[in-house]
């Protein structure tokens, strides 16, 4: 995600004593595991936080099409091209479900796009890295979709109904994406020496950016405490990052590739891998707009929006004419 002009500010979690009667009743519903629906009463902070998270998630899906879209015309076989095309198209669909979920909270799609284009809303840091070789299509599917699934499976149980329901289909599709990425990696890792080198290079470049997808460390996370109290988030950033490392390292071993972390070791006591943290100064740089591709990604999105203006106008004109015709017939 990326927001050059917005600085995150910490949120104090409201205790029961600080809550109004309505807020307490709302928190009780959350604690009982009830779903909150669009017409239900909700605290303004809950609504705003959801718009922030769902909006940023939607933007990530849409901007996330760009690094892979770059390779559709250069896929090595027709089958790979068809798979990649379907995957990139799925990401557009995910963006659309998520924009719909955000709209149920009273924000319009035009407003959300405007916030993306003016740098007031973020999108995932990962999409500000370039995709340099075909092996990157493997690494993106395997690691980026793999990290996305790790984060999104628990979100199927999030407290806001429209968001939770959107996640169900998204997770199914992301699993297919993850497998197609792993399959590309497997083919390359078992291919020629050059192909294996490309697969290793892609893993080297995407490992730490994938770890950054889970957000800053728990001590730096400004939203986690309140978001978890409201079940907007189900796990902390570090919990999910650890889970991702634990699941992904054996997959890298199966591929015969090495994770670029000299400190990576299995810890018998914790039964988790000990691993090196990403370079957090790089992460904060990227989410402040200074990653390798931030400017290019935003320029491409804005151009797509401007080039699509005539389509939006034509569709509105068509809707207006159809309504007028219907009303005249009634
Ligand atoms: N990039 O207080 P926290 C995908 C920001 S979908 C950029 O910990 P939070 C599918 C954060 O917004 C990938 N910014 O924040 C696909 C906040 O700034 P703000 C997207 C980040 O929200 C695959 C500040 O740092 N998934 O990949 C990042 O509690 C392949 C403080 O952080 C979702 O959006 C980051 N990585 O936790 C598509 C899932 N991390 O808003 C195409 C839903 C943090 O105050 C191809 N979102 N920040 O200005 C979430 O679960 C959460 O929002 C987190 C961040 C975990 C991402």
Coordinates of C-alpha atoms and ligand atoms in Angstrom, one line a residue:
X1 CA 0.0 0.0 0.0
X2 CA 1.2 3.5 -0.5
X3 CA 0.2 6.8 0.8
X4 CA 2.7 9.6 0.4
X5 CA 0.7 12.2 2.1
X6 CA -0.7 10.3 5.0
X7 CA 0.9 9.5 8.3
X8 CA -0.6 6.7 10.4
X9 CA -1.5 7.7 13.9
X10 CA -1.9 5.3 16.8
X11 CA -5.3 4.5 18.1
X12 CA -6.0 4.0 21.8
X13 CA -8.3 1.0 22.3
X14 CA -11.5 2.1 24.1
X15 CA -12.1 0.3 27.3
X16 CA -15.6 -0.7 28.4
X17 CA -15.7 2.2 30.9
X18 CA -15.0 4.7 28.1
X19 CA -17.8 3.3 25.9
X20 CA -21.3 4.7 25.5
X21 CA -24.2 2.3 26.0
X22 CA -24.5 1.8 22.2
X23 CA -20.8 1.1 21.8
X24 CA -20.9 -1.4 24.6
X25 CA -23.9 -3.2 23.0
X26 CA -21.9 -3.2 19.7
X27 CA -18.8 -4.6 21.3
X28 CA -21.0 -7.4 22.9
X29 CA -22.3 -8.3 19.4
X30 CA -18.7 -8.6 18.2
X31 CA -17.6 -10.6 21.2
X32 CA -20.5 -13.0 20.6
X33 CA -19.2 -13.5 17.1
X34 CA -22.2 -11.9 15.4
X35 CA -21.8 -10.4 11.9
X36 CA -22.3 -6.7 11.6
X37 CA -24.3 -5.8 8.5
X38 CA -24.4 -2.5 6.5
X39 CA -27.6 -1.1 8.0
X40 CA -26.7 -2.0 11.6
X41 CA -25.5 0.8 14.0
X42 CA -21.7 0.9 14.2
X43 CA -19.2 3.3 15.8
X44 CA -17.8 5.9 13.4
X45 CA -14.3 4.6 14.2
X46 CA -15.3 1.0 13.2
X47 CA -16.8 2.3 9.9
X48 CA -13.7 4.5 9.1
X49 CA -11.2 1.7 9.9
X50 CA -13.1 -0.7 7.7
X51 CA -13.2 1.7 4.8
X52 CA -9.4 2.2 5.3
X53 CA -8.6 -1.5 5.3
X54 CA -11.1 -2.7 2.7
X55 CA -10.3 0.2 0.4
X56 CA -6.6 -0.4 0.7
X57 CA -7.2 -4.1 0.1
X58 CA -9.3 -3.3 -3.0
X59 CA -6.6 -1.0 -4.4
X60 CA -4.0 -3.7 -3.8
X61 CA -5.9 -6.1 -5.9
X62 CA -6.2 -3.6 -8.8
X63 CA -2.7 -2.3 -8.6
X64 CA -1.5 -5.9 -8.1
X65 CA -2.6 -6.7 -11.7
X66 CA 0.2 -4.5 -13.0
X67 CA 3.4 -6.5 -12.2
X68 CA 1.9 -9.7 -13.7
X69 CA 0.0 -8.0 -16.5
X70 CA 3.4 -7.0 -17.7
X71 CA 4.2 -10.7 -18.5
X72 CA 1.0 -11.8 -20.2
X73 CA 2.4 -11.1 -23.7
X74 CA 5.7 -12.8 -22.9
X75 CA 4.5 -16.0 -21.3
X76 CA 6.5 -18.9 -22.6
X77 CA 3.6 -21.2 -23.7
X78 CA -0.1 -20.8 -24.6
X79 CA -1.1 -22.7 -21.4
X80 CA 1.0 -20.4 -19.2
X81 CA -0.4 -17.4 -21.0
X82 CA -4.0 -18.6 -20.4
X83 CA -3.3 -19.3 -16.7
X84 CA -1.7 -15.9 -16.1
X85 CA -4.5 -14.1 -18.0
X86 CA -7.1 -15.8 -15.9
X87 CA -5.2 -15.0 -12.7
X88 CA -4.8 -11.3 -13.5
X89 CA -8.5 -11.2 -14.4
X90 CA -9.4 -12.8 -11.1
X91 CA -7.5 -10.0 -9.3
X92 CA -9.7 -7.4 -11.0
X93 CA -12.7 -9.3 -9.8
X94 CA -11.3 -9.3 -6.2
X95 CA -10.9 -5.6 -6.4
X96 CA -14.5 -5.2 -7.6
X97 CA -16.0 -7.4 -4.7
X98 CA -13.9 -5.4 -2.3
X99 CA -15.0 -2.0 -3.7
X100 CA -18.6 -3.2 -3.4
X101 CA -18.0 -4.2 0.2
X102 CA -16.5 -0.7 1.0
X103 CA -19.4 1.0 -0.8
X104 CA -21.8 -0.6 1.7
X105 CA -20.1 1.6 4.4
X106 CA -21.2 4.8 2.6
X107 CA -18.1 5.7 0.5
X108 CA -18.4 5.8 -3.2
X109 CA -16.2 4.1 -5.7
X110 CA -15.2 7.5 -7.2
X111 CA -14.1 8.7 -3.8
X112 CA -12.0 5.6 -3.2
X113 CA -10.3 5.9 -6.6
X114 CA -9.7 9.6 -5.9
X115 CA -8.0 8.7 -2.6
X116 CA -5.8 6.2 -4.4
X117 CA -4.9 8.6 -7.2
X118 CA -4.1 11.5 -4.8
X119 CA -2.0 9.4 -2.5
X120 CA -4.5 9.5 0.4
X121 CA -4.9 5.8 0.5
X122 CA -2.3 3.0 0.4
X123 CA -2.0 -0.2 -1.5
X124 CA 0.2 -3.2 -0.7
X125 CA 4.0 -2.4 -0.6
X126 CA 4.7 -5.6 -2.6
X127 CA 3.4 -4.2 -5.8
X128 CA 6.0 -1.5 -5.9
X129 CA 8.7 -4.0 -6.8
X130 CA 9.5 -4.8 -10.4
X131 CA 8.9 -8.2 -12.1
X132 CA 12.1 -8.7 -14.1
X133 CA 12.0 -12.2 -15.4
X134 CA 9.4 -15.0 -16.1
X135 CA 10.5 -16.7 -12.9
X136 CA 9.0 -13.7 -11.1
X137 CA 5.6 -14.9 -12.2
X138 CA 6.3 -18.0 -10.2
X139 CA 7.6 -16.1 -7.2
X140 CA 4.6 -13.7 -7.2
X141 CA 2.0 -16.6 -7.4
X142 CA 3.9 -18.7 -4.8
X143 CA 5.0 -16.1 -2.3
X144 CA 2.7 -13.0 -2.9
X145 CA -0.5 -15.0 -3.3
X146 CA 0.7 -17.4 -0.5
X147 CA 1.1 -14.4 1.9
X148 CA -2.2 -13.0 0.7
X149 CA -4.0 -16.3 1.6
X150 CA -2.3 -16.5 5.0
X151 CA -3.7 -13.1 5.8
X152 CA -7.1 -13.5 4.1
X153 CA -8.2 -17.0 5.3
X154 CA -8.7 -15.6 8.9
X155 CA -10.5 -12.6 7.4
X156 CA -13.3 -14.9 6.3
X157 CA -14.3 -14.7 10.0
X158 CA -14.0 -10.9 10.2
X159 CA -16.9 -9.2 11.9
X160 CA -18.2 -7.2 8.9
X161 CA -20.5 -9.4 6.9
X162 CA -19.9 -8.1 3.4
X163 CA -16.1 -8.2 3.9
X164 CA -16.1 -11.7 5.3
X165 CA -18.3 -13.0 2.5
X166 CA -16.1 -11.4 -0.2
X167 CA -13.2 -13.2 1.4
X168 CA -14.7 -16.7 0.9
X169 CA -14.5 -16.5 -2.9
X170 CA -11.3 -14.5 -3.0
X171 CA -9.5 -17.2 -0.9
X172 CA -10.6 -20.0 -3.2
X173 CA -9.2 -18.2 -6.2
X174 CA -6.0 -17.2 -4.4
X175 CA -5.4 -20.8 -3.7
X176 CA -5.4 -21.6 -7.4
X177 CA -3.1 -18.6 -7.9
X178 CA -0.7 -19.8 -5.3
X179 CA -0.6 -23.3 -6.9
X180 CA 0.0 -22.0 -10.4
X181 CA 2.9 -19.9 -9.1
X182 CA 4.4 -22.8 -7.3
X183 CA 4.1 -24.9 -10.4
X184 CA 6.0 -22.3 -12.5
X185 CA 8.7 -22.3 -9.8
X186 CA 8.8 -26.1 -9.8
X187 CA 9.2 -26.3 -13.5
X188 CA 12.0 -23.8 -13.5
X189 CA 13.7 -25.2 -10.4
X190 CA 13.8 -28.6 -12.1
X191 CA 14.7 -27.2 -15.5
X192 CA 18.0 -26.1 -17.0
X193 CA 20.8 -24.5 -14.9
X194 CA 19.8 -21.1 -16.1
X195 CA 16.1 -21.6 -15.3
X196 CA 17.1 -22.8 -11.8
X197 CA 19.3 -19.7 -11.4
X198 CA 16.3 -17.5 -12.4
X199 CA 14.0 -19.2 -9.9
X200 CA 16.6 -18.7 -7.1
X201 CA 17.1 -15.0 -8.1
X202 CA 13.3 -14.5 -8.0
X203 CA 13.1 -16.0 -4.5
X204 CA 16.0 -13.8 -3.4
X205 CA 14.3 -10.7 -4.6
X206 CA 10.7 -11.5 -3.4
X207 CA 11.4 -13.1 0.0
X208 CA 11.7 -10.0 2.2
X209 CA 9.1 -7.9 0.3
X210 CA 6.7 -10.9 0.8
X211 CA 7.4 -10.8 4.6
X212 CA 6.7 -7.1 4.6
X213 CA 3.2 -7.7 3.2
X214 CA 2.0 -8.6 6.7
X215 CA 2.7 -5.1 7.9
X216 CA 5.2 -3.6 10.4
X217 CA 6.2 -5.5 13.5
X218 CA 3.5 -5.7 16.2
X219 CA 5.2 -3.0 18.3
X220 CA 5.0 -0.6 15.3
X221 CA 1.5 -1.6 14.2
X222 CA -0.8 1.3 15.0
X223 CA -4.1 -0.3 14.1
X224 CA -3.8 -3.9 15.3
X225 CA -5.1 -3.5 18.9
X226 CA -8.3 -1.7 18.0
X227 CA -8.8 -3.7 14.8
X228 CA -8.5 -7.0 16.7
X229 CA -10.9 -5.8 19.4
X230 CA -13.4 -5.2 16.6
X231 CA -12.4 -8.4 14.8
X232 CA -11.6 -6.4 11.7
X233 CA -8.3 -8.2 12.0
X234 CA -8.1 -11.7 13.4
X235 CA -4.3 -12.0 14.0
X236 CA -1.4 -9.7 14.6
X237 CA 1.1 -9.0 11.8
X238 CA 3.9 -11.0 13.4
X239 CA 1.7 -14.0 14.1
X240 CA 0.8 -14.3 10.4
X241 CA 4.3 -13.6 9.2
X242 CA 5.6 -16.4 11.4
X243 CA 2.9 -18.8 10.0
X244 CA 3.9 -17.8 6.5
X245 CA 7.6 -18.5 7.2
X246 CA 6.8 -21.9 8.8
X247 CA 4.7 -23.0 5.9
X248 CA 6.9 -21.6 3.1
X249 CA 10.4 -22.8 4.1
X250 CA 9.6 -26.5 3.6
X251 CA 8.1 -25.6 0.2
X252 CA 11.4 -23.8 -0.8
X253 CA 13.3 -27.0 0.3
X254 CA 11.0 -29.1 -1.9
X255 CA 11.9 -26.8 -4.8
X256 CA 15.6 -27.2 -4.0
X257 CA 16.0 -23.4 -3.5
X258 CA 17.5 -21.6 -0.6
X259 CA 15.7 -18.9 1.4
X260 CA 18.0 -15.9 1.4
X261 CA 18.4 -15.7 5.2
X262 CA 21.5 -17.0 6.8
X263 CA 19.9 -16.9 10.3
X264 CA 17.0 -19.1 9.3
X265 CA 16.9 -22.1 11.7
X266 CA 14.2 -24.4 13.0
X267 CA 13.8 -23.8 16.7
X268 CA 13.0 -27.0 18.5
X269 CA 11.7 -25.2 21.6
X270 CA 9.2 -22.9 19.9
X271 CA 8.6 -25.3 17.0
X272 CA 8.8 -22.4 14.7
X273 CA 11.5 -21.1 12.4
X274 CA 13.7 -18.2 13.7
X275 CA 14.2 -15.8 10.8
X276 CA 15.7 -12.4 10.0
X277 CA 13.3 -9.5 10.0
X278 CA 12.9 -7.5 6.8
X279 CA 14.7 -4.2 6.5
X280 CA 12.0 -2.0 8.0
X281 CA 13.5 1.2 6.8
X282 CA 13.0 -0.1 3.3
X283 CA 9.4 -0.9 4.1
X284 CA 8.6 2.5 5.5
X285 CA 10.3 4.1 2.4
X286 CA 8.2 2.0 0.1
X287 CA 4.9 2.9 1.8
X288 CA 5.9 6.5 1.8
X289 CA 6.0 6.5 -2.0
X290 CA 9.7 5.9 -2.5
X291 CA 9.8 2.3 -3.6
X292 CA 11.3 1.2 -7.0
X293 CA 7.9 1.3 -8.9
X294 CA 5.6 3.6 -6.9
X295 CA 5.6 6.4 -9.4
X296 CA 5.2 4.1 -12.3
X297 CA 2.3 2.1 -10.8
X298 CA 0.3 5.2 -9.8
X299 CA 0.9 6.8 -13.2
X300 CA -0.4 3.7 -14.9
X301 CA -3.5 3.5 -12.7
X302 CA -4.3 7.2 -13.3
X303 CA -3.9 6.8 -17.0
X304 CA -6.3 3.8 -17.0
X305 CA -8.8 5.8 -15.1
X306 CA -8.5 8.8 -17.5
X307 CA -8.6 6.6 -20.6
X308 CA -11.7 4.8 -19.2
X309 CA -13.7 8.1 -18.7
X310 CA -15.6 7.7 -22.0
X311 CA -16.7 4.1 -21.0
X312 CA -18.0 5.4 -17.7
X313 CA -19.8 8.2 -19.4
X314 CA -21.3 5.9 -22.1
X315 CA -22.6 3.5 -19.4
X316 CA -24.2 6.3 -17.4
X317 CA -25.8 7.7 -20.6
X318 CA -27.1 4.2 -21.4
X319 CA -28.5 3.8 -17.8
X320 CA -30.2 7.2 -18.0
X321 CA -31.8 6.4 -21.4
X322 CA -33.0 3.0 -20.2
X323 CA -34.5 4.5 -17.1
X324 CA -36.2 7.2 -19.1
X325 CA -37.6 4.6 -21.5
X326 CA -38.8 2.4 -18.6
X327 CA -40.5 5.4 -16.9
X328 CA -42.2 6.5 -20.2
X329 CA -43.6 3.0 -20.6
X330 CA -45.0 2.8 -17.0
Ligands
LIG1 N1 1.9 -2.2 2.5 O1 -1.2 -0.6 11.9 P1 -0.7 -1.4 10.7 C1 -2.9 -9.4 -2.6 C2 0.4 0.4 6.6 S1 -3.8 -8.5 -1.4 C3 1.5 -0.9 2.6 O2 -0.2 -2.8 11.1 P2 -3.1 -2.7 9.6 C4 -3.7 -10.2 -3.6 C5 -1.0 0.4 7.1 O3 -2.0 0.5 6.1 C6 -2.6 -7.7 -0.4 N2 1.1 -0.4 3.7 O4 -1.9 -1.6 9.7 C7 -2.9 -10.2 -4.8 C8 -1.0 1.5 8.1 O5 -1.1 2.8 7.3 P3 -2.4 3.7 7.4 C9 -3.3 -6.7 0.4 C10 1.1 -1.2 4.8 O6 -4.1 -2.2 8.6 C11 -1.8 -11.1 -5.0 C12 0.4 1.5 8.6 O7 1.2 0.8 7.6 N3 -3.9 -7.4 1.5 O8 -1.8 -9.4 -2.4 C13 1.5 -2.5 4.8 O9 -3.6 -3.0 11.0 C14 -1.1 -11.2 -6.2 C15 0.5 0.8 9.9 O10 0.3 -0.6 9.8 C16 -4.7 -6.7 2.4 O11 -4.9 -5.5 2.2 C17 1.9 -3.1 3.5 N4 2.3 -4.3 3.4 O12 -2.4 -4.0 9.1 C18 -3.1 -9.3 -5.9 C19 -5.4 -7.6 3.4 N5 1.3 -3.0 6.0 O13 -3.5 2.9 6.8 C20 -2.4 -9.4 -7.1 C21 -6.2 -6.7 4.4 C22 0.9 -2.0 6.8 O14 -2.7 4.0 8.8 C23 -1.4 -10.3 -7.2 N6 -5.4 -5.8 5.2 N7 0.8 -0.9 6.1 O15 -2.1 4.9 6.5 C24 -4.8 -6.2 6.3 O16 -4.9 -7.3 6.8 C25 -4.0 -5.1 7.1 O17 -4.4 -3.9 6.6 C26 -2.5 -5.3 7.0 C27 -1.9 -4.1 7.8 C28 -2.0 -6.5 7.7 C29 -2.0 -5.3 5.6

